[in-house]
XYZ file of C-alpha atoms in Angstrom:
550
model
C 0.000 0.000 0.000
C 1.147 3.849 -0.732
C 3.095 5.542 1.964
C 1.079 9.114 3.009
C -2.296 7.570 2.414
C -4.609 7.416 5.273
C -5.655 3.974 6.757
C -9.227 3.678 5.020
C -7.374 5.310 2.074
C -4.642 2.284 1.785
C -8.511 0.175 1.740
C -9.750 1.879 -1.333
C -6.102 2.025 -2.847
C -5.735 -1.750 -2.699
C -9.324 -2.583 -3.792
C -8.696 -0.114 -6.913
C -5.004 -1.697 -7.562
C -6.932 -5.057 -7.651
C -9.690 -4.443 -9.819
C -7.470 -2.061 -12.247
C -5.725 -5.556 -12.621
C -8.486 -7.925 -13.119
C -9.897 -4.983 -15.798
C -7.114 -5.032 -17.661
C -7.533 -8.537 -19.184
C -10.649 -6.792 -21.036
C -8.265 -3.879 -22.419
C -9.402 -4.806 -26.031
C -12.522 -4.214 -25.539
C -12.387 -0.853 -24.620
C -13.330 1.126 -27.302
C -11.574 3.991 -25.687
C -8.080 2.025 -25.718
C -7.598 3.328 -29.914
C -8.703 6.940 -28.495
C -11.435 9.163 -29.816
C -11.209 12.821 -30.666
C -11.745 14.845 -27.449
C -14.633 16.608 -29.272
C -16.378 13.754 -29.464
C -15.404 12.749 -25.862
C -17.059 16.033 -24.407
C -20.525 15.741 -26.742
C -23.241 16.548 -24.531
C -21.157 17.865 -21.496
C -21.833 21.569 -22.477
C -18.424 22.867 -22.239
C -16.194 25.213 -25.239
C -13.132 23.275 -26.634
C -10.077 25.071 -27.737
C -10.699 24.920 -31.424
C -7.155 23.493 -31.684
C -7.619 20.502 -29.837
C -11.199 19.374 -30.595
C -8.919 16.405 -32.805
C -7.223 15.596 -29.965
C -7.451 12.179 -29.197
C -8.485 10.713 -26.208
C -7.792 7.085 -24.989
C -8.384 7.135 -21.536
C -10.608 9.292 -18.543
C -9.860 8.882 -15.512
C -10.479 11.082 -11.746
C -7.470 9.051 -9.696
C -4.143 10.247 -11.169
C -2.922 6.935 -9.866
C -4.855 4.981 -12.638
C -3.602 7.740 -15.316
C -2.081 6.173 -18.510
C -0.858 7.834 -21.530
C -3.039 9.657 -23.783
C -5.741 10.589 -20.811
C -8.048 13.161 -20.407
C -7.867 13.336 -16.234
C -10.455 15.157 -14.446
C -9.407 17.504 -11.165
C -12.941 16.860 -8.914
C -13.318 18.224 -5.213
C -13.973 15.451 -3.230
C -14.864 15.268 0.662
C -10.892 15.486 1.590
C -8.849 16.409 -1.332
C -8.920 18.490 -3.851
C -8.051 16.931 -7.439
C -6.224 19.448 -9.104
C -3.201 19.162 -6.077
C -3.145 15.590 -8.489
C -2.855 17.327 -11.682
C 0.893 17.283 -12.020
C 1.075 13.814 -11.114
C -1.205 13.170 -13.589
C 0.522 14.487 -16.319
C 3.499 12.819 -15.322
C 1.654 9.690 -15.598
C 0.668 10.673 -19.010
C -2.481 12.933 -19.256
C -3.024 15.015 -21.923
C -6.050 16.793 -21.187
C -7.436 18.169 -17.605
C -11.031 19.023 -16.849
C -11.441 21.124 -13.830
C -13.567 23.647 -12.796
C -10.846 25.999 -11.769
C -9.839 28.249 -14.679
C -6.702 27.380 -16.672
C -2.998 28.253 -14.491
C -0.587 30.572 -16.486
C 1.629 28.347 -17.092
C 0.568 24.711 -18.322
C 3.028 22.161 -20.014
C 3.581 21.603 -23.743
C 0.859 19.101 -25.418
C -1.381 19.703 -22.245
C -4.792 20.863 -23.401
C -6.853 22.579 -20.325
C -10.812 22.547 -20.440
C -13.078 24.570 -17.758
C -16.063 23.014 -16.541
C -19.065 23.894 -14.897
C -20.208 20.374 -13.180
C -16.848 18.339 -13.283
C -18.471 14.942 -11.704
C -21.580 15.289 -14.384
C -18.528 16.496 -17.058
C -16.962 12.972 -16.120
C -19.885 10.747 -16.507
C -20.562 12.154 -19.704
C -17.680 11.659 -20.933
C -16.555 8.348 -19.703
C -19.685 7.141 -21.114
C -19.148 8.745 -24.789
C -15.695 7.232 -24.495
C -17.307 3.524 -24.119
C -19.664 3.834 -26.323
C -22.707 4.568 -24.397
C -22.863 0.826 -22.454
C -25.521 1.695 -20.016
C -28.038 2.308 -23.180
C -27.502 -1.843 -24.158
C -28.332 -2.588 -20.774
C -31.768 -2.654 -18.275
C -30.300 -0.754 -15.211
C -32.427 -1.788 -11.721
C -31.184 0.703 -8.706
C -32.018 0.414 -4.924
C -31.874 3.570 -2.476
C -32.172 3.594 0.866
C -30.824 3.496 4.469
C -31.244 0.073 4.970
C -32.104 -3.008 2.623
C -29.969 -2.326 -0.239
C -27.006 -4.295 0.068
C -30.345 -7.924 0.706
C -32.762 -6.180 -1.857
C -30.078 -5.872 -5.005
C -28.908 -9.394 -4.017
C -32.004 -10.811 -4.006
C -32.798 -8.944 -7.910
C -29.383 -10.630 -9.052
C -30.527 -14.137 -7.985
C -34.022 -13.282 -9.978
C -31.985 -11.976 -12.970
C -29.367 -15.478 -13.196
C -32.028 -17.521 -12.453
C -33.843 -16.257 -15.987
C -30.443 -17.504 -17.473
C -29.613 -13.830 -18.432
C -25.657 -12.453 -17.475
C -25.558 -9.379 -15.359
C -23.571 -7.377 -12.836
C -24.330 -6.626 -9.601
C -22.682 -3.366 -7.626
C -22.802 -2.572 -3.851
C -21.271 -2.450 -0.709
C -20.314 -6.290 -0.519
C -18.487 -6.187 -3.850
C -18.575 -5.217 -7.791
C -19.751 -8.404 -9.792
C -19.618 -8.746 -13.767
C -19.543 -11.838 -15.947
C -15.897 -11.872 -15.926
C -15.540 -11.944 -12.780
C -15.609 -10.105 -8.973
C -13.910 -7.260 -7.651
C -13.644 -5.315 -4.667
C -15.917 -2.773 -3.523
C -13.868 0.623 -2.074
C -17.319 2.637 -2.532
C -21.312 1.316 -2.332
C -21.420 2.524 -5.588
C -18.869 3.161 -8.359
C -17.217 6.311 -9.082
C -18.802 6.897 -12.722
C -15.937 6.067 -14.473
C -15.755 2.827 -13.250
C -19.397 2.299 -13.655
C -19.387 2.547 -17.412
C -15.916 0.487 -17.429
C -18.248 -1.947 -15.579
C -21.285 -1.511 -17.667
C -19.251 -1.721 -20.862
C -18.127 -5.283 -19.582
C -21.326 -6.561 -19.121
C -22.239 -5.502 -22.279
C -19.505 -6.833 -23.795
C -20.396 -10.091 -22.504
C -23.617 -9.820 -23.951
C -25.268 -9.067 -20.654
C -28.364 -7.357 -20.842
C -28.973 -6.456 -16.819
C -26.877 -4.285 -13.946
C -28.259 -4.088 -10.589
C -26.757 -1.878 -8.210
C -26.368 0.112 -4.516
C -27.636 3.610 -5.227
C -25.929 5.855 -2.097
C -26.984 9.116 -1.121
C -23.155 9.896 -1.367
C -23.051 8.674 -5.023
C -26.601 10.201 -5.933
C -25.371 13.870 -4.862
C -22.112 13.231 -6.517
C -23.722 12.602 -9.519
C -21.655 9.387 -9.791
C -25.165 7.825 -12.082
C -25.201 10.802 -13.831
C -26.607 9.781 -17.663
C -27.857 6.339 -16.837
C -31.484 5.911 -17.199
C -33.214 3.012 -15.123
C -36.020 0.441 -16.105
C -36.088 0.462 -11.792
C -35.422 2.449 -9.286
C -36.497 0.886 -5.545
C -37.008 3.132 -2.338
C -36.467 0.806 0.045
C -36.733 3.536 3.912
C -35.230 6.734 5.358
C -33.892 6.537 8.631
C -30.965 8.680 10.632
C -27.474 8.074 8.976
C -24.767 9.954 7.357
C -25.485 13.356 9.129
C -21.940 13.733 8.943
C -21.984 14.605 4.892
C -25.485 15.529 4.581
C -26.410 18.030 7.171
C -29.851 17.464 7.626
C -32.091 14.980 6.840
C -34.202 16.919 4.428
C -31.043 16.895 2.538
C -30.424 13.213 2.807
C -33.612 12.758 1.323
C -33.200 15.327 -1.294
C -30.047 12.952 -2.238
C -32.217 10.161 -2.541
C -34.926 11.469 -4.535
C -32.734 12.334 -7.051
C -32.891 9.164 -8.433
C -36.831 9.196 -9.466
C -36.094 12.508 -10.336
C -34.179 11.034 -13.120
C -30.486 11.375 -13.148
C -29.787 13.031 -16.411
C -31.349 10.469 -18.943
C -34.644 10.746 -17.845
C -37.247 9.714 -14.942
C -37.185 5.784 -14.143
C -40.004 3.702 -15.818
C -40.688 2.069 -12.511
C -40.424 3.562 -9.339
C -41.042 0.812 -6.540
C -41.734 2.312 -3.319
C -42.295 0.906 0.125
C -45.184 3.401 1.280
C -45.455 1.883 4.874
C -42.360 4.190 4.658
C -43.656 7.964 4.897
C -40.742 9.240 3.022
C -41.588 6.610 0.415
C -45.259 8.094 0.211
C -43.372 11.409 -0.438
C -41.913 9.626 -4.052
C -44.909 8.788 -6.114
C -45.673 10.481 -9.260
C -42.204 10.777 -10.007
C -41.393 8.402 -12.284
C -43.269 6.848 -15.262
C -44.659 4.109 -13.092
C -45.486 3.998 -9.336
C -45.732 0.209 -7.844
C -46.045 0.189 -4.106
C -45.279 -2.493 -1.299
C -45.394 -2.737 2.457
C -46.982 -4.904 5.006
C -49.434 -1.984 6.706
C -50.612 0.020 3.925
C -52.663 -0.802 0.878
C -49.892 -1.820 -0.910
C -49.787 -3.031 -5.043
C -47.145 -6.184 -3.647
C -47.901 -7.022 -0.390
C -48.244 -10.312 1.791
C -50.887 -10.610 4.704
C -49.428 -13.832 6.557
C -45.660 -15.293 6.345
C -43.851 -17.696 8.252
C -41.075 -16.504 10.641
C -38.055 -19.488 11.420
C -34.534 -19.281 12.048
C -34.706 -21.379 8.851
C -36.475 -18.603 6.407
C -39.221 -17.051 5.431
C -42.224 -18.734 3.799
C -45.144 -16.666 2.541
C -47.288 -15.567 -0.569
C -46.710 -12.304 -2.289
C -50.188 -10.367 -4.032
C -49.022 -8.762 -6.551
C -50.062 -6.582 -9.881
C -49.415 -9.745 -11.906
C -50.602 -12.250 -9.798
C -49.305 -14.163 -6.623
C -45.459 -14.989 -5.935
C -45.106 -17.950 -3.700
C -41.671 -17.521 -1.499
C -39.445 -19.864 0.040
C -36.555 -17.504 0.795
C -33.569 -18.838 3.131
C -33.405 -14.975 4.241
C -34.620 -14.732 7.798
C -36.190 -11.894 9.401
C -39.321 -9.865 9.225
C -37.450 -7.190 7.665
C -36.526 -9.520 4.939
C -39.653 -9.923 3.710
C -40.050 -6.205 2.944
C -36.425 -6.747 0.891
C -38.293 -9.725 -0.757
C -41.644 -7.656 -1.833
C -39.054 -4.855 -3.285
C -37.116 -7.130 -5.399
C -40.533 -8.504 -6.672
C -41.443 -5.339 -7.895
C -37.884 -4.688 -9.402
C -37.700 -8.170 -11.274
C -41.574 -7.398 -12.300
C -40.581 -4.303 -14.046
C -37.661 -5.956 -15.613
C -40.569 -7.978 -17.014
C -39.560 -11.870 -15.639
C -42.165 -14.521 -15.229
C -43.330 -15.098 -11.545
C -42.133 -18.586 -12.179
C -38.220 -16.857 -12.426
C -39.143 -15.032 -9.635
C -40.110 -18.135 -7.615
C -36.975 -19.744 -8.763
C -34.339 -16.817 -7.939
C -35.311 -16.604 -4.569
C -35.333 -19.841 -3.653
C -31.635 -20.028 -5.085
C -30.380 -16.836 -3.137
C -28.841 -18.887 -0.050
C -27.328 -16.145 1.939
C -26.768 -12.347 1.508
C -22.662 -11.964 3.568
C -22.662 -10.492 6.667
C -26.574 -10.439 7.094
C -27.720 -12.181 9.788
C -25.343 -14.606 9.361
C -25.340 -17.404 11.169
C -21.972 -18.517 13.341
C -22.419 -22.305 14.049
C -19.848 -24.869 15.776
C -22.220 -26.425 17.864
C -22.626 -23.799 20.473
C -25.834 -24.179 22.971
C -26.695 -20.748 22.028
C -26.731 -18.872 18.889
C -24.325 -16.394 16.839
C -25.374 -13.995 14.594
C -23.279 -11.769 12.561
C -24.878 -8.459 10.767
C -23.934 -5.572 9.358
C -26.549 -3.612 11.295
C -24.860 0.286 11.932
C -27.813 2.657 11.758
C -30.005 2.757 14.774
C -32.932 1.714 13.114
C -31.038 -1.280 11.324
C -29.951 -1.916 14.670
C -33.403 -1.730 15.529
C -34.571 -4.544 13.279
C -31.730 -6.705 14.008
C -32.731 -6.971 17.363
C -36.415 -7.029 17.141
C -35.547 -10.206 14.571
C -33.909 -12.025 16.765
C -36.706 -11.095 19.837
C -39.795 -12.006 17.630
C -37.399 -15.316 16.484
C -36.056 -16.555 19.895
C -38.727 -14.685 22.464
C -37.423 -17.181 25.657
C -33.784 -16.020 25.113
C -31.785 -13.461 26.093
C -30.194 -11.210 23.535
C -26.769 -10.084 23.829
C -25.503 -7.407 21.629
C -21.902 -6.395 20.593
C -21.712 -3.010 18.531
C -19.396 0.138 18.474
C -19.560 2.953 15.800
C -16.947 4.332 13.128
C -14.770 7.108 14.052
C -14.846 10.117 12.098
C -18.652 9.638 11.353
C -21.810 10.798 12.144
C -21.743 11.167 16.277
C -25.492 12.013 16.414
C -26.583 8.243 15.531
C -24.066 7.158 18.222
C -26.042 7.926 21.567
C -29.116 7.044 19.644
C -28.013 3.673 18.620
C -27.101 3.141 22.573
C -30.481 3.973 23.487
C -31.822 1.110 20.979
C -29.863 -1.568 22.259
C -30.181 -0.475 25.871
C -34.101 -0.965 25.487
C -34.285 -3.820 23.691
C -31.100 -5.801 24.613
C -30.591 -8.136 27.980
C -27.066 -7.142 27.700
C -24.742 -4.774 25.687
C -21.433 -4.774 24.828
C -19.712 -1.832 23.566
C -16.315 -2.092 21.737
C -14.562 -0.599 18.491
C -15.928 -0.624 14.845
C -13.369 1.402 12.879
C -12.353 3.760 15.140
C -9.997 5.111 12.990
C -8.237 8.749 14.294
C -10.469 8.820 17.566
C -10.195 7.546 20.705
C -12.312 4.373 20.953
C -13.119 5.284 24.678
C -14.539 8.689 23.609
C -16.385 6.890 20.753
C -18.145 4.620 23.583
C -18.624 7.480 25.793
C -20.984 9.015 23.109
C -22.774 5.836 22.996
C -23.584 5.288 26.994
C -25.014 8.606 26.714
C -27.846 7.018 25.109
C -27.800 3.821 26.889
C -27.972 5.455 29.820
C -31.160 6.544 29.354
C -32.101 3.264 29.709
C -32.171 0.237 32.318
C -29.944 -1.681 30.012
C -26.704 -3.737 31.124
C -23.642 -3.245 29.590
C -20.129 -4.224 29.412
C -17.020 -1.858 28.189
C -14.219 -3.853 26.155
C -12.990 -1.608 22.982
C -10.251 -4.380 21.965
C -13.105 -5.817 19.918
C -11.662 -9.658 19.570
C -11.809 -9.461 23.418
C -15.236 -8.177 23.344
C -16.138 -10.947 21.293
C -14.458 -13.406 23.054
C -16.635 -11.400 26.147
C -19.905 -12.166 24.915
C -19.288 -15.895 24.265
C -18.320 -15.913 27.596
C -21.417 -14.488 28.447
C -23.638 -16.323 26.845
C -26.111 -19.176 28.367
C -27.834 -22.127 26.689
C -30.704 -20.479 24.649
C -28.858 -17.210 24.027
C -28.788 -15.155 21.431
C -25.275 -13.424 20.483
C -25.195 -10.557 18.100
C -22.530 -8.927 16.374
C -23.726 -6.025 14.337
C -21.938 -3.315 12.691
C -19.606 -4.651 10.405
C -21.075 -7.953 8.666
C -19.210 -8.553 5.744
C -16.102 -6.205 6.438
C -12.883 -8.126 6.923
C -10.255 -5.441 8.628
C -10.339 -2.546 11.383
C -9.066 0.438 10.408
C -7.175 2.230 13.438
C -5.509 5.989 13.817
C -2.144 4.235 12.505
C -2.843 1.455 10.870
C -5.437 -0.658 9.286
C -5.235 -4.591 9.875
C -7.690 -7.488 8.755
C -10.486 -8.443 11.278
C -13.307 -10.278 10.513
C -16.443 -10.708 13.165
C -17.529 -14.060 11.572
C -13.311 -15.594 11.743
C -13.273 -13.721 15.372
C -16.440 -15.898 16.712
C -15.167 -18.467 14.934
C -11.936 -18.291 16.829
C -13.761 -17.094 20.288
C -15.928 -20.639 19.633
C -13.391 -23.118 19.669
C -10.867 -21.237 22.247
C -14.347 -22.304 24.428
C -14.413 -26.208 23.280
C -16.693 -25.818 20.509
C -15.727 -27.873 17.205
C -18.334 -28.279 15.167
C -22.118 -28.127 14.150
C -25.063 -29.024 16.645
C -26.435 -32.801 16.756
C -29.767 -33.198 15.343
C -30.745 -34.093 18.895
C -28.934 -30.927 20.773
C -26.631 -32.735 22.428
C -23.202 -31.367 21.302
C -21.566 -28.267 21.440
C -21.387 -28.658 25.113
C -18.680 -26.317 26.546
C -15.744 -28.878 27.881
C -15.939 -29.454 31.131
C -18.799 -26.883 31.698
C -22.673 -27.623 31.979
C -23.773 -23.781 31.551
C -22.134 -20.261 30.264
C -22.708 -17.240 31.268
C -22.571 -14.721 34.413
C -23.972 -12.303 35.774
C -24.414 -9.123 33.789
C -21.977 -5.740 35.124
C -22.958 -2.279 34.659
């Protein structure tokens, strides 16, 4: 990794070293490889070219000078931290030949370099990346999901419906970038625009037909879609989060409803909202098409009796185009509003409620959702990505409404440098609704992990709730297995699929689901549970657990 980057920085720089390497296999593909005149490149981004270099010609565009090649057009953007055009001279070492800032042109600018002012650099970029490529989003039926929670489940469940039609198709979130040739990581929720249409122009390439993808707030107001129109767009709730970039909440829904808005190619021809949401009432009439779903309104998909288990969901979806019988290994009443979303997305795509049927029942697990930890334990182990309050919320009310004779113990902390108004309030959710709580480090990154949980007991102690103080999270973990009794329920929330911890001075892999793994056997557990319950005793101990501290 690059010496002077920060810790999460290193993150993204590896995950963008890796995929730049797996992308490069598909080089000859890329239209943009034999270059196209930078007149061409900039149709439609409603900027003036120097007459003189409207021939120029353009093989690559790019908005990291580390990915910079020869023959680039390399675009300065402001971004939360850093300012692109400190980058520009790096770029041009690397081998640009063109910059697009919105800054007007220096005095002095190297020989060959051609300078173009912009108005909207991030719209400027998608605009051109996608002229570049050829357009790849217009060959393609684009399905997007927005929301605070359900995105990451909801796309994942759309994939499964779109591969089980037979169909190739990407899929883009915060888990990971998928096309047909192959998987890459995932430094954003949703891909800088450049590396969208590099994605989209892979699929297409491939003879795909379908992208399904993670629609942030961050990459909505960044105009990051910026040109791509979608068959789908799915609201899925709106609930406290990312105060830290937004402001207010009015403007974190503003972000959202961008996309029904349209996001410069025109509204979506479905909107699919969940109107037991209020903010999702707020959406309809925007696009084309409104199709609604929920469990307490008068929805157009909606189910009035499921099956709750530990082992899935079970239940029968009325919809616009008839009923939708799901068996869906997802657990969770929350779950089946992901479920009732994705029906509405795959119905729009137009697939057969038989494909529908099929997908779900293929989708096995969504990682790090409620994911189950299981070496024969007497008590359970449940792994989420739950780091919103109301996520947390859910999480916990699952596992209540799933296990009501247990006790729940939860293990959460919150990311440094973030929102802090979600912190006290997420402390408040677990100390109401948890038997225990255990509060340790999640990315603590430049702050102290003690002032981090300070912020957090400030809620909970609002509350009768128990809780337990242990910010070296592998101890914590190894805490809350100790705590645990025979009927238990264990959750670890916040980071679900994430595999490192990223620290003031350094940023290491961690994984909850290897951690409990580890705590599991340290504590004489080696495998799964018996059919009849009787392994996965603790060696040499009849019952775990003690009594709860304060």
């Amino acid at each position: 990794m690059r010496i002077g980057l920060s810790p999460e920085e290193q993150v993204q720089d590896a995950a963008t070293k890796q995929a730049d390497r797996q992308r490069k296999r598909s080089a000859q593909a890329n239209p943009g490889e034999v270059g196209e005149k930078l007149i061409e490149v900039f149709q439609g981004a409603n900027v003036s070219l120097p007459e003189s270099a409207n021939s120029l010609g353009i093989r690559q565009v790019a908005c990291d000078s580390r990915k910079v090649q020869a023959g680039a057009l390399f675009f300065a953007l402001h971004g939360a931290k850093a300012d692109g055009n400190v980058f520009i001279q790096d770029a041009i070492k690397r081998g640009a030949i063109a910059i697009a800032s919105e800054a007007p042109a220096p005095a002095k600018l190297p020989a060959g370099v051609v300078w173009i002012q912009v108005r909207e650099a991030r719209k400027a970029l998608a605009i051109t990346a996608a002229n570049l490529l050829g357009h790849p989003a217009n060959a393609l039926q684009l399905v997007a999901v927005t929301g605070t929670n359900g995105k990451t489940t909801t796309t994942s469940v759309v994939d499964a419906i779109v591969k089980a039609s037979g169909a190739k198709t990407g899929l883009f979130g915060t888990i990971a970038y998928h096309t047909p040739l192959g998987d890459y990581p995932a430094p954003n929720t949703t891909p800088e625009s450049v590396d969208l249409q590099g994605f989209f122009a892979e699929i297409r390439d491939a003879r795909g037909k379908y992208a399904v993808l993670e629609a942030s707030s961050h990459s909505l107001a960044m105009d990051r879609l910026w040109g791509c129109h979608f068959q789908a767009a799915v609201f899925t709730n709106l609930t406290r989060e990312h105060m830290d970039f937004h402001k207010t909440f009015e403007d974190y829904f503003a972000a959202k409803k961008k996309l029904f808005e349209g996001t410069g190619a025109g509204v979506p021809e479905v909107a699919v909202l969940n109107t037991d949401d209020e903010f999702g009432k707020r959406l309809a009439g925007l696009a084309k098409k409104s199709v609604t779903y929920g469990l307490e309104s008068d929805a157009d998909i909606t189910t009035k009796k499921f099956q709750l288990t530990f082992d899935g969901l079970t239940f029968t979806a009325q919809t616009p185009n008839g009923r939708v019988h799901v068996e869906s290994r997802l657990v969770g009443r929350i779950n089946v509003y992901n479920l009732l979303a994705a029906i509405g997305a795959a119905q729009a795509l137009g697939f057969s409620n038989e494909v529908i049927e099929s997908g779900i029942r293929n989708l096995e697990s969504v990682s790090g959702r409620f994911q189950r930890i299981d070496l024969g334990q007497p008590f359970l182990v449940i792994v989420d990505y739950a780091h919103t309050d109301d996520a947390l919320e859910n999480l916990i009310r699952t596992a209540r409404e799933l296990n009501p004779k247990g006790r729940i113990i939860t293990l959460f902390g919150c990311g440094g440098e973030k929102d802090r108004t979600k912190r006290p309030v997420m402390g408040e959710v677990t100390g109401r609704l948890s038997d225990l709580t255990i509060l340790s480090s999640d990315n603590p990154r430049g702050e102290d992990p003690l002032k981090i949980i300070s912020d957090i007991i400030v809620g909970l102690q609002k509350t009768a709730g128990k809780y337990l103080i242990e910010p070296d999270r592998e101890k914590a973990i190894g805490m809350a297995m100790d705590e645990a009794r025979s009927g238990d329920i264990v959750l670890l929330a916040g980071k679900g699929h994430e595999n490192y911890q990223i620290l003031a001075d350094r940023t290491f892999e961690f994984d909850d689901r290897e951690m409990a793994h580890r705590a599991l056997r340290a504590r004489g557990f080696d495998g799964p549970q018996s059919p009849t319950g009787n392994s996965g005793q603790r060696k040499g101990e009849p019952q775990g657990g003690s009594e709860f501290g304060t």
